Amino acid sequence: MQGLQVQLRSANPIRLEAEFDCGAGELVALVGPSGSGKTSMLRAIAGLWTPADVQGHIRVAGQAWLDTAAGVQLSPQQRRAGLVFQHYALFPHMTALANVALAAGPGWSGADVQALLARLGLAPLSHRRPSQLSGGQQQRVALARALVRVMPTPSWASTPTHLPGVLLLDEPFSAVDAPTRQALYRELAALRQKVSVPMLLVTHDLAEARRLADRVVIVDAGQTLQTGEPSRVFASPRNARVAELVGIQNHFEGRFFKDHAKWGRLRWTDAAASDTGLDLTVFDKNKINDGTPVTWVLNGEQVDVMADGEVPNDARPGHTRLRCQLLEVLSLGEISLCTLRPEALPSQTITLNLTSRLLRRLQVGSGDWVQLLIAPGALHIMPVRTK
Amino acid sequence: MDWSALHVSLTLAALTTLALLPVGLALARWLAVTAWAGRPVVEALLLLPLLLPPTVIGFYFLVAFGQGSAVGAWLAASGIRLVFTLEGLLLVSVLVNLPFMVQPIQRAFAAVPHSLREAAWVSGLSTWQTFWRIELPLAWPGLLAGMALTVAHTLGEFGVVLMVGGNIEGETRTLSVSLYDKVQGMDLQSAHVMALALVGVSLLALTLVLAFDRVGQRGRALQER
């Protein structure tokens, strides 16, 4: 069995309910707000933190690092976890070379370590101490130190084999400036071409997760809420909390009805019990019962904007036309952040990122009316979580 | 200058420092990282010699190891005498110097970020290797400061020396006790020389302590960058 499998459950000192995996060569991002427990999960994998009441297992490349049922618990030294700490935790009294050589196994010679540093562009800096390196350079030394830990021998570059370790990155890009971060993103991408090892990235930056990860794991209050490809999780969050965590702007309440033959009807109301509302046409996937209170998300990328009074020249099945007033237009260069108020439900507002070009073409600005053409696929409906 | 007293003082300072270093190192490292609830009690006990009059310590030492005590009698039967000997002086000197040795080392170990220990562990270093290769090299300014303070304090100790060691030439008469004798004997010329020597040594030791402390702070500042 390749890759990393994690299943952990504990109640003290913090609640932990983690279940996810990461294939060899895959990059999975643990995403969540600070204090959500994502770093604790990383530390649990490295063996630095094991709650006394923990139940479950951590397996890497078929080897159990933790298995409470079998009574297995390896020490951090026995686990091959290459951990890049948030502030790198380089040894300040050692050179870059010594920092990396210290973590290298017996299969590594000094020349091998030097070659690895050269590959990461650190050759001229290998005899400097961490205090003489920039943030980005320190980060690369920390990455090299983590890499030698997951590679028993330096022959990895010529024969890309599956390695018996896991690479753990704890917010590694948070302490460097934006240009350095871009360079490090590229290096990480290049590294992934060469090293077939599960890579786990902890971040609170959604854009970063979306950009780097093959899959994301949404973490909140010690719990892994949803796992999937970034585009899927961001487009169809499993529940309202996930939607909130992934920063979806257009997040509303309503009620789902099945009183039409072909389509579902989403009744958008300003409060759960309110009579005022408007109807939107949605797909009926037969997953939600008639009359169920729901929370729902509008994906702005699947919404078209037309001039007020314009009639669409092709009949698109299931599309809802919604007359809205532009309350506010914030121009951010090419993109304008627009706040719109539906005529039929003036208590609610929709936020859309529209191109400034489109607004110029429609000749509309703040206070003007437009029509939204909402595709049924733009609406993602979730049952309200009942406690 | 009382050369024999200088010799006794330097011998006592060197032996105290050597004997105290491993004890102080172990205690300081433990205190720096332990989460044990009883830690403040241990720390208070270690600081006690700073507050107590030297006479109190000397008195309890005599009570514990004098001929009248069970321990003293047992030691005497084994041919060991601690009262009014250099050995006894060394024992009590180690005790009263504990805070001077432990405090700077403890602070130095506490200043080593825990993430460095963890980084060493995940890099495959055992706790023992982590101590030798990571913690000790980072805490060495604290060790030097502790040693310098111990030397300076031992040279300057007076009350305890007088009570425990008496005033035996070549055995327990230290520079500070000899200075007291000279003043009593109105030999102010010799007193001046010895006082100046003590001031010089203490000043040197304190300067070293502060210099090491600055090195330690610079190291910590670099780690936090």
Coordinates of C-alpha atoms in Angstrom, one line a residue:
Chain A
M1 CA 0.0 0.0 0.0
Q2 CA 1.6 3.3 -1.1
G3 CA 1.1 6.7 0.4
L4 CA -0.1 7.9 3.7
Q5 CA -3.3 6.9 5.5
V6 CA -4.4 8.7 8.6
Q7 CA -7.3 7.9 10.9
L8 CA -7.2 9.5 14.3
R9 CA -9.8 10.1 17.0
S10 CA -9.3 11.6 20.4
A11 CA -11.1 13.8 22.9
N12 CA -8.4 15.2 25.1
P13 CA -6.8 17.7 25.3
I14 CA -8.4 18.8 22.0
R15 CA -11.1 17.0 20.1
L16 CA -9.6 15.3 17.1
E17 CA -11.5 13.5 14.3
A18 CA -9.1 13.1 11.3
E19 CA -9.5 10.9 8.4
F20 CA -7.7 11.4 5.1
D21 CA -5.0 9.9 2.9
C22 CA -2.4 11.1 0.5
G23 CA -0.9 9.1 -2.3
A24 CA 2.7 8.8 -3.2
G25 CA 3.6 11.9 -5.3
E26 CA 0.3 13.5 -4.3
L27 CA 0.1 16.9 -2.6
V28 CA -2.8 17.2 -0.2
A29 CA -3.4 20.5 1.6
L30 CA -4.9 20.6 5.1
V31 CA -6.9 23.9 5.1
G32 CA -8.6 25.5 8.0
P33 CA -8.6 28.6 10.3
S34 CA -5.9 29.0 12.9
G35 CA -6.5 26.8 15.9
S36 CA -8.5 24.3 13.8
G37 CA -6.1 21.5 14.6
K38 CA -4.4 21.1 11.2
T39 CA -0.9 21.6 12.6
S40 CA -1.7 19.2 15.4
M41 CA -2.5 16.6 12.8
L42 CA 0.8 17.2 11.1
R43 CA 2.6 16.9 14.4
A44 CA 0.7 13.7 15.1
I45 CA 2.0 12.2 11.9
A46 CA 5.6 13.2 12.7
G47 CA 5.3 11.7 16.1
L48 CA 5.7 14.9 18.0
W49 CA 2.3 14.9 19.5
T50 CA 0.3 11.8 20.5
P51 CA -2.8 12.4 22.7
A52 CA -3.0 9.8 25.5
D53 CA -6.5 8.7 24.5
V54 CA -5.9 8.5 20.8
Q55 CA -7.5 5.8 18.7
G56 CA -6.7 5.0 15.1
H57 CA -3.7 4.6 12.8
I58 CA -1.1 6.3 10.7
R59 CA 0.3 4.2 7.9
V60 CA 3.0 5.2 5.5
A61 CA 3.9 3.0 2.5
G62 CA 2.3 0.1 4.3
Q63 CA 4.2 0.6 7.5
A64 CA 2.3 1.4 10.7
W65 CA 3.7 4.5 12.4
L66 CA 0.8 4.4 14.8
D67 CA -1.7 1.7 15.3
T68 CA -3.5 1.8 18.6
A69 CA -5.3 -1.5 17.9
A70 CA -2.0 -3.3 17.5
G71 CA -0.2 -1.3 20.2
V72 CA 2.3 0.3 17.7
Q73 CA 3.7 3.7 18.2
L74 CA 7.0 4.7 16.6
S75 CA 9.1 7.5 18.0
P76 CA 9.8 10.6 15.8
Q77 CA 13.3 9.2 15.2
Q78 CA 11.8 5.9 13.8
R79 CA 9.4 7.7 11.5
R80 CA 10.7 9.0 8.2
A81 CA 8.9 12.3 8.3
G82 CA 10.5 15.2 6.6
L83 CA 9.0 18.1 8.4
V84 CA 9.4 21.7 7.3
F85 CA 8.6 23.8 10.4
Q86 CA 6.6 27.1 10.1
H87 CA 9.6 29.2 11.0
Y88 CA 12.0 26.5 9.6
A89 CA 13.6 25.7 13.0
L90 CA 17.1 25.6 11.5
F91 CA 19.9 25.0 13.9
P92 CA 21.4 28.5 14.3
H93 CA 24.9 27.3 15.3
M94 CA 25.3 25.1 12.2
T95 CA 26.0 25.9 8.6
A96 CA 23.3 25.2 6.0
L97 CA 25.3 22.1 4.9
A98 CA 25.6 20.9 8.6
N99 CA 21.9 21.4 9.1
V100 CA 21.1 19.1 6.2
A101 CA 23.9 16.6 6.8
L102 CA 22.7 16.1 10.3
A103 CA 19.4 14.7 9.0
A104 CA 20.9 12.6 6.3
G105 CA 21.1 8.9 6.7
P106 CA 24.2 6.6 6.4
G107 CA 23.6 6.3 2.7
W108 CA 24.5 10.0 2.2
S109 CA 28.0 11.3 1.8
G110 CA 29.0 14.9 2.3
A111 CA 29.3 15.3 -1.5
D112 CA 25.7 14.0 -1.9
V113 CA 24.4 16.6 0.5
Q114 CA 26.4 19.3 -1.3
A115 CA 24.9 18.1 -4.6
L116 CA 21.4 18.3 -3.2
L117 CA 22.0 21.9 -2.0
A118 CA 23.4 22.7 -5.4
R119 CA 20.2 21.4 -7.0
L120 CA 18.2 23.7 -4.8
G121 CA 20.4 26.7 -5.7
L122 CA 22.1 26.7 -2.4
A123 CA 25.6 25.7 -3.3
P124 CA 27.3 29.1 -2.8
L125 CA 25.5 29.4 0.5
S126 CA 26.2 26.0 2.0
H127 CA 28.7 27.3 4.5
R128 CA 26.6 30.1 5.7
R129 CA 24.7 30.0 9.0
P130 CA 20.9 30.5 9.0
S131 CA 21.3 34.1 10.3
Q132 CA 23.2 34.9 7.1
L133 CA 20.4 33.6 4.9
S134 CA 17.3 35.3 3.6
G135 CA 13.9 33.8 4.5
G136 CA 13.5 32.1 1.2
Q137 CA 17.0 30.6 1.4
Q138 CA 16.3 29.4 5.0
Q139 CA 13.1 27.8 3.6
R140 CA 15.0 25.9 1.0
V141 CA 17.6 24.7 3.5
A142 CA 14.7 23.5 5.7
L143 CA 13.2 21.7 2.6
A144 CA 16.5 20.1 1.9
R145 CA 16.8 18.9 5.5
A146 CA 13.3 17.4 5.2
L147 CA 14.1 15.8 1.9
V148 CA 17.2 13.9 3.0
R149 CA 15.1 12.5 5.8
V150 CA 12.6 10.9 3.4
M151 CA 15.3 9.7 1.0
P152 CA 17.3 6.8 2.4
T153 CA 19.9 7.2 -0.4
P154 CA 20.7 10.0 -2.7
S155 CA 20.0 8.0 -5.8
W156 CA 16.4 9.3 -5.9
A157 CA 17.1 11.7 -8.8
S158 CA 18.2 9.0 -11.3
T159 CA 15.6 6.4 -10.2
P160 CA 12.4 7.9 -9.1
T161 CA 11.2 5.2 -6.7
H162 CA 8.6 5.2 -4.1
L163 CA 10.1 6.4 -0.9
P164 CA 9.2 5.1 2.6
G165 CA 8.6 8.6 4.1
V166 CA 6.3 11.5 4.0
L167 CA 7.0 15.2 3.5
L168 CA 5.1 17.5 5.9
L169 CA 5.0 21.2 5.2
D170 CA 3.7 23.4 8.1
E171 CA 2.7 26.8 6.6
P172 CA 6.1 26.9 4.9
F173 CA 5.3 30.0 2.8
S174 CA 3.8 32.2 5.4
A175 CA 7.0 33.9 6.5
V176 CA 8.4 34.9 3.1
D177 CA 7.5 37.8 0.8
A178 CA 5.3 37.4 -2.3
P179 CA 8.0 37.2 -5.0
T180 CA 9.9 34.6 -2.9
R181 CA 6.7 32.7 -2.4
Q182 CA 6.1 32.5 -6.1
A183 CA 9.6 31.2 -6.6
L184 CA 9.1 28.6 -3.9
Y185 CA 5.8 27.5 -5.4
R186 CA 7.7 26.8 -8.7
E187 CA 10.4 24.8 -6.8
L188 CA 7.8 22.8 -5.0
A189 CA 6.1 22.0 -8.4
A190 CA 9.5 21.0 -9.8
L191 CA 10.3 18.9 -6.8
R192 CA 7.0 17.0 -7.2
Q193 CA 8.2 15.8 -10.7
K194 CA 11.2 14.1 -9.1
V195 CA 10.2 12.8 -5.7
S196 CA 7.4 10.3 -5.3
V197 CA 6.5 10.8 -1.7
P198 CA 3.2 11.8 -0.1
M199 CA 3.3 15.6 0.6
L200 CA 1.1 17.2 3.1
L201 CA 0.8 20.9 3.2
V202 CA -0.8 22.8 6.1
T203 CA -2.1 26.2 5.2
H204 CA -4.8 28.7 6.1
D205 CA -4.4 30.3 2.6
L206 CA -7.2 29.0 0.4
A207 CA -5.6 30.5 -2.8
E208 CA -2.4 28.7 -2.0
A209 CA -4.2 25.4 -1.4
R210 CA -6.1 25.8 -4.6
R211 CA -3.0 26.5 -6.5
L212 CA -0.7 23.8 -5.2
A213 CA -2.8 20.9 -4.0
D214 CA -4.1 17.9 -5.9
R215 CA -6.7 17.6 -3.1
V216 CA -7.7 19.7 -0.1
V217 CA -8.9 18.5 3.3
I218 CA -11.0 21.1 5.0
V219 CA -10.3 21.1 8.8
D220 CA -12.3 22.8 11.5
A221 CA -12.4 22.3 15.3
G222 CA -10.1 19.2 15.1
Q223 CA -12.3 17.6 12.5
T224 CA -11.7 16.8 8.8
L225 CA -14.9 18.0 7.2
Q226 CA -14.5 17.4 3.5
T227 CA -11.8 16.0 1.2
G228 CA -11.6 16.4 -2.6
E229 CA -10.2 18.2 -5.5
P230 CA -10.0 22.0 -4.8
S231 CA -12.4 22.9 -7.6
R232 CA -14.9 20.4 -6.4
V233 CA -14.7 21.4 -2.7
F234 CA -14.9 25.1 -3.6
A235 CA -17.8 24.6 -6.0
S236 CA -19.8 22.2 -3.9
P237 CA -19.1 22.4 -0.2
R238 CA -20.6 19.6 1.8
N239 CA -22.3 21.8 4.3
A240 CA -22.7 25.4 5.5
R241 CA -19.5 25.3 7.6
V242 CA -17.4 24.2 4.8
A243 CA -18.9 26.9 2.6
E244 CA -18.1 29.5 5.3
L245 CA -14.5 28.1 5.7
V246 CA -13.7 28.2 2.0
G247 CA -14.8 31.8 1.9
I248 CA -17.8 31.5 -0.4
Q249 CA -19.5 34.9 -0.5
N250 CA -22.9 34.2 -1.8
H251 CA -24.2 31.9 0.9
F252 CA -28.0 32.1 1.5
E253 CA -30.9 30.3 3.2
G254 CA -34.0 28.9 1.7
R255 CA -36.2 25.8 1.2
F256 CA -36.2 23.1 -1.4
F257 CA -39.4 21.9 -3.1
K258 CA -40.0 19.1 -5.5
D259 CA -43.4 20.4 -6.9
H260 CA -42.2 20.6 -10.5
A261 CA -42.0 17.7 -12.8
K262 CA -38.5 18.1 -14.1
W263 CA -36.7 20.7 -12.0
G264 CA -36.4 21.4 -8.3
R265 CA -37.6 24.7 -7.0
L266 CA -35.4 26.7 -4.6
R267 CA -37.4 29.1 -2.6
W268 CA -35.0 31.9 -1.5
T269 CA -36.2 33.6 1.6
D270 CA -34.6 36.2 3.9
A271 CA -35.2 34.1 7.0
A272 CA -36.3 30.5 7.5
A273 CA -39.9 31.3 8.4
S274 CA -40.4 34.2 6.1
D275 CA -43.1 34.4 3.4
T276 CA -41.2 36.9 1.2
G277 CA -39.0 35.2 -1.3
L278 CA -38.3 34.4 -4.9
D279 CA -38.0 31.1 -6.7
L280 CA -34.9 29.8 -8.5
T281 CA -34.8 26.7 -10.7
V282 CA -32.3 24.0 -9.6
F283 CA -31.4 20.5 -10.5
D284 CA -33.3 17.9 -8.6
K285 CA -30.8 15.2 -7.8
N286 CA -33.3 13.3 -5.6
K287 CA -31.0 13.7 -2.6
I288 CA -33.1 16.3 -0.7
N289 CA -36.7 15.8 0.4
D290 CA -39.6 18.1 -0.5
G291 CA -39.9 21.1 1.8
T292 CA -36.4 20.7 3.4
P293 CA -34.8 23.9 4.8
V294 CA -31.5 24.4 3.0
T295 CA -28.5 26.6 2.8
W296 CA -27.2 27.3 -0.6
V297 CA -24.4 28.8 -2.5
L298 CA -24.4 30.8 -5.7
N299 CA -21.3 30.2 -7.9
G300 CA -20.7 33.6 -9.5
E301 CA -18.7 32.1 -12.3
Q302 CA -21.8 30.5 -13.8
V303 CA -23.9 33.7 -13.8
D304 CA -24.4 35.8 -16.9
V305 CA -25.3 39.5 -16.8
M306 CA -27.6 41.1 -19.3
A307 CA -28.9 44.6 -19.8
D308 CA -32.1 45.5 -18.1
G309 CA -35.1 44.5 -20.4
E310 CA -33.0 42.4 -22.7
V311 CA -34.5 39.1 -23.7
P312 CA -32.1 36.2 -24.1
N313 CA -32.0 35.2 -27.8
D314 CA -31.7 31.4 -27.0
A315 CA -34.0 29.7 -24.6
R316 CA -31.7 28.0 -22.0
P317 CA -33.5 25.3 -20.1
G318 CA -33.6 25.8 -16.3
H319 CA -32.1 29.3 -16.3
T320 CA -33.6 31.8 -13.9
R321 CA -33.8 35.5 -14.8
L322 CA -33.3 37.8 -11.9
R323 CA -33.7 41.6 -12.1
C324 CA -31.2 43.2 -9.7
Q325 CA -30.0 46.7 -8.9
L326 CA -26.3 47.5 -8.7
L327 CA -25.9 48.8 -5.2
E328 CA -22.1 49.3 -5.3
V329 CA -19.4 48.9 -7.9
L330 CA -15.8 48.7 -6.6
S331 CA -13.4 48.8 -9.5
L332 CA -10.2 46.8 -8.9
G333 CA -8.7 47.3 -12.3
E334 CA -9.8 44.6 -14.7
I335 CA -12.3 43.2 -12.2
S336 CA -15.1 45.1 -10.4
L337 CA -16.5 43.8 -7.2
C338 CA -20.3 44.4 -7.6
T339 CA -23.0 44.2 -4.9
L340 CA -26.5 43.5 -6.4
R341 CA -29.9 43.6 -4.8
P342 CA -32.7 41.4 -6.2
E343 CA -35.9 43.3 -6.9
A344 CA -38.1 40.6 -5.5
L345 CA -36.0 40.1 -2.3
P346 CA -34.6 43.5 -1.4
S347 CA -33.3 42.3 2.0
Q348 CA -30.6 40.2 0.3
T349 CA -27.5 41.0 -1.7
I350 CA -25.4 39.1 -4.2
T351 CA -21.7 39.7 -4.6
L352 CA -20.2 39.1 -8.1
N353 CA -16.8 39.8 -9.6
L354 CA -17.6 41.2 -13.0
T355 CA -15.1 42.3 -15.6
S356 CA -14.9 46.1 -16.0
R357 CA -15.2 45.6 -19.7
L358 CA -18.6 44.0 -19.3
L359 CA -19.9 46.9 -17.2
R360 CA -18.6 49.4 -19.8
R361 CA -20.3 47.4 -22.6
L362 CA -23.6 47.4 -20.7
Q363 CA -23.1 51.0 -19.7
V364 CA -24.2 50.4 -16.2
G365 CA -22.8 51.7 -12.9
S366 CA -23.9 52.1 -9.3
G367 CA -27.7 52.5 -9.0
D368 CA -28.5 51.0 -12.4
W369 CA -30.6 47.8 -13.0
V370 CA -29.3 44.6 -14.7
Q371 CA -30.6 41.1 -15.2
L372 CA -28.8 38.0 -13.9
L373 CA -29.2 34.8 -15.9
I374 CA -28.5 32.0 -13.4
A375 CA -27.8 28.5 -14.6
P376 CA -29.1 25.7 -12.5
G377 CA -25.6 24.4 -12.1
A378 CA -24.6 27.7 -10.4
L379 CA -26.8 26.8 -7.4
H380 CA -25.3 24.4 -4.9
I381 CA -27.8 23.3 -2.2
M382 CA -27.0 21.8 1.2
P383 CA -29.4 20.5 3.8
V384 CA -29.3 22.6 7.0
R385 CA -27.3 20.7 9.6
T386 CA -29.5 19.9 12.5
K387 CA -27.8 19.4 15.9
Chain B
M1 CA 50.1 39.4 49.9
D2 CA 49.1 36.2 51.7
W3 CA 50.1 33.7 48.9
S4 CA 49.0 30.7 50.8
A5 CA 45.5 32.3 51.2
L6 CA 45.4 33.1 47.5
H7 CA 46.3 29.5 46.8
V8 CA 43.5 28.2 49.1
S9 CA 41.0 30.6 47.5
L10 CA 41.9 29.6 43.9
T11 CA 41.9 25.9 44.8
L12 CA 38.5 26.2 46.5
A13 CA 37.1 28.2 43.5
A14 CA 38.4 25.8 40.9
L15 CA 37.2 22.6 42.8
T16 CA 33.8 24.2 43.6
T17 CA 33.3 25.1 39.9
L18 CA 34.4 21.7 38.7
A19 CA 32.2 19.8 41.2
L20 CA 29.2 22.0 40.6
L21 CA 29.3 22.0 36.8
P22 CA 27.8 18.5 36.2
V23 CA 25.4 18.9 39.1
G24 CA 24.3 22.4 38.0
L25 CA 24.1 21.4 34.3
A26 CA 21.8 18.4 35.1
L27 CA 19.6 20.4 37.5
A28 CA 19.4 23.4 35.1
R29 CA 18.5 21.4 32.1
W30 CA 15.8 19.5 34.0
L31 CA 14.3 22.7 35.5
A32 CA 14.4 24.4 32.0
V33 CA 12.1 21.8 30.4
T34 CA 10.2 20.0 33.1
A35 CA 6.5 20.5 33.4
W36 CA 6.4 19.0 36.9
A37 CA 4.2 20.9 39.3
G38 CA 6.8 20.8 42.1
R39 CA 9.3 22.8 40.1
P40 CA 8.8 26.2 41.9
V41 CA 9.6 24.4 45.2
V42 CA 12.9 23.1 43.9
E43 CA 13.7 26.5 42.4
A44 CA 13.0 28.2 45.7
L45 CA 15.2 25.7 47.6
L46 CA 18.0 26.5 45.1
L47 CA 17.7 30.2 45.6
L48 CA 17.6 30.0 49.4
P49 CA 21.4 30.4 49.8
L50 CA 21.1 33.8 48.2
L51 CA 18.8 35.1 51.0
L52 CA 20.0 33.2 54.0
P53 CA 22.7 34.8 56.1
P54 CA 25.9 32.7 55.6
T55 CA 25.9 32.1 59.4
V56 CA 22.7 30.1 59.1
I57 CA 24.1 27.8 56.5
G58 CA 27.4 27.5 58.5
F59 CA 25.5 26.8 61.7
Y60 CA 23.4 24.0 60.1
F61 CA 26.5 22.6 58.5
L62 CA 28.2 22.4 61.9
V63 CA 25.1 20.8 63.4
A64 CA 24.9 18.2 60.7
F65 CA 28.5 17.3 60.4
G66 CA 30.1 18.2 63.7
Q67 CA 31.4 15.6 66.2
G68 CA 28.1 15.8 68.1
S69 CA 26.0 14.6 65.2
A70 CA 25.3 11.0 64.1
V71 CA 26.6 11.7 60.6
G72 CA 29.7 13.5 61.9
A73 CA 30.4 10.6 64.3
W74 CA 30.0 8.1 61.6
L75 CA 32.2 10.1 59.2
A76 CA 34.8 10.5 62.0
A77 CA 34.8 6.7 62.5
S78 CA 35.5 6.3 58.8
G79 CA 38.4 8.7 59.1
I80 CA 36.6 11.6 57.3
R81 CA 36.5 15.0 58.9
L82 CA 34.5 17.8 57.3
V83 CA 34.5 20.5 59.9
F84 CA 37.5 22.9 59.7
T85 CA 38.9 21.1 56.5
L86 CA 39.1 22.1 52.8
E87 CA 36.9 19.1 52.0
G88 CA 34.1 20.4 54.3
L89 CA 34.6 23.9 52.9
L90 CA 34.2 22.5 49.4
L91 CA 31.0 20.7 50.3
V92 CA 29.4 23.8 51.7
S93 CA 30.8 26.0 48.9
V94 CA 29.1 23.7 46.4
L95 CA 25.8 24.1 48.2
V96 CA 25.8 27.9 48.5
N97 CA 26.9 28.4 44.9
L98 CA 24.1 26.3 43.5
P99 CA 22.0 29.4 42.5
F100 CA 25.0 31.1 40.9
M101 CA 25.7 28.1 38.7
V102 CA 22.1 26.9 38.0
Q103 CA 20.3 30.2 37.2
P104 CA 22.3 31.3 34.1
I105 CA 22.4 27.7 32.7
Q106 CA 18.7 27.2 33.3
R107 CA 17.9 30.5 31.5
A108 CA 20.2 29.5 28.6
F109 CA 18.4 26.1 28.2
A110 CA 15.0 27.7 28.5
A111 CA 15.9 30.1 25.7
V112 CA 16.5 27.2 23.2
P113 CA 13.3 27.1 21.2
H114 CA 11.4 23.8 21.7
S115 CA 11.0 23.6 17.9
L116 CA 14.8 23.1 17.6
R117 CA 14.5 20.0 19.8
E118 CA 11.6 18.7 17.7
A119 CA 13.5 19.5 14.5
A120 CA 16.4 17.4 15.8
W121 CA 14.1 14.5 16.8
V122 CA 12.4 14.3 13.4
S123 CA 15.8 14.6 11.8
G124 CA 16.6 11.3 13.6
L125 CA 18.6 12.5 16.6
S126 CA 18.0 10.8 19.9
T127 CA 17.3 13.0 23.0
W128 CA 20.9 12.4 24.1
Q129 CA 22.3 13.4 20.7
T130 CA 20.0 16.4 20.6
F131 CA 21.4 17.5 24.0
W132 CA 25.0 17.3 22.9
R133 CA 24.7 18.6 19.3
I134 CA 21.9 21.1 19.6
E135 CA 21.1 22.2 23.1
L136 CA 24.6 22.4 24.7
P137 CA 26.2 24.3 21.9
L138 CA 23.4 26.9 22.0
A139 CA 23.4 27.1 25.8
W140 CA 27.2 27.4 26.3
P141 CA 27.2 31.2 27.1
G142 CA 25.0 30.3 30.0
L143 CA 27.5 27.6 31.2
L144 CA 30.4 30.1 31.0
A145 CA 28.4 32.7 32.9
G146 CA 27.5 30.2 35.6
M147 CA 31.1 29.2 35.9
A148 CA 32.4 32.8 36.1
L149 CA 29.8 33.7 38.7
T150 CA 30.7 30.6 40.8
V151 CA 34.4 31.4 40.7
A152 CA 33.7 35.1 41.7
H153 CA 31.3 34.2 44.4
T154 CA 33.5 31.5 45.9
L155 CA 36.5 33.9 46.1
G156 CA 34.3 36.5 47.8
E157 CA 32.6 34.1 50.3
F158 CA 33.4 35.0 53.9
G159 CA 30.9 34.1 56.6
V160 CA 30.4 30.5 55.7
V161 CA 34.2 30.0 55.3
L162 CA 34.8 31.4 58.7
M163 CA 32.1 29.2 60.4
V164 CA 32.8 26.0 58.6
G165 CA 36.5 26.2 57.8
G166 CA 37.7 28.2 60.7
N167 CA 40.9 30.0 59.9
I168 CA 43.6 27.4 59.4
E169 CA 46.6 28.6 57.3
G170 CA 47.1 26.7 54.1
E171 CA 44.0 24.7 54.6
T172 CA 40.9 26.9 55.1
R173 CA 42.2 30.5 55.3
T174 CA 41.0 32.1 52.1
L175 CA 41.9 35.5 50.8
S176 CA 38.8 37.1 52.2
V177 CA 39.5 35.7 55.7
S178 CA 43.1 36.6 55.5
L179 CA 42.1 40.2 54.5
Y180 CA 39.9 40.3 57.7
D181 CA 42.9 39.2 59.7
K182 CA 45.2 41.9 58.3
V183 CA 42.6 44.6 59.0
Q184 CA 42.3 43.3 62.6
G185 CA 46.1 43.4 62.8
M186 CA 46.2 46.9 61.4
D187 CA 48.3 45.7 58.5
L188 CA 46.5 48.0 56.0
Q189 CA 49.2 47.7 53.3
S190 CA 48.6 44.0 52.9
A191 CA 44.8 44.5 53.2
H192 CA 44.9 47.0 50.3
V193 CA 46.7 44.5 48.0
M194 CA 44.3 41.7 48.8
A195 CA 41.2 43.8 48.6
L196 CA 42.3 45.1 45.2
A197 CA 43.0 41.5 44.0
L198 CA 39.5 40.5 45.0
V199 CA 37.9 43.5 43.4
G200 CA 39.8 42.8 40.2
V201 CA 38.9 39.2 40.0
S202 CA 35.2 39.9 40.7
L203 CA 35.1 42.7 38.1
L204 CA 36.6 40.4 35.6
A205 CA 34.2 37.6 36.3
L206 CA 31.1 40.0 36.1
T207 CA 32.4 41.4 32.8
L208 CA 32.7 37.9 31.4
V209 CA 29.2 37.0 32.7
L210 CA 27.6 40.1 31.0
A211 CA 29.6 39.5 27.8
F212 CA 28.5 35.8 27.6
D213 CA 24.9 36.9 28.3
R214 CA 25.1 39.3 25.3
V215 CA 26.4 36.5 23.1
G216 CA 23.5 34.4 24.2
Q217 CA 21.0 37.1 23.5
R218 CA 22.4 37.7 20.1
G219 CA 22.1 34.0 19.4
R220 CA 18.5 34.0 20.4
A221 CA 17.7 37.1 18.4
L222 CA 19.1 35.4 15.4
Q223 CA 17.0 32.3 15.9
E224 CA 13.9 34.4 16.1
R225 CA 14.6 36.4 13.0

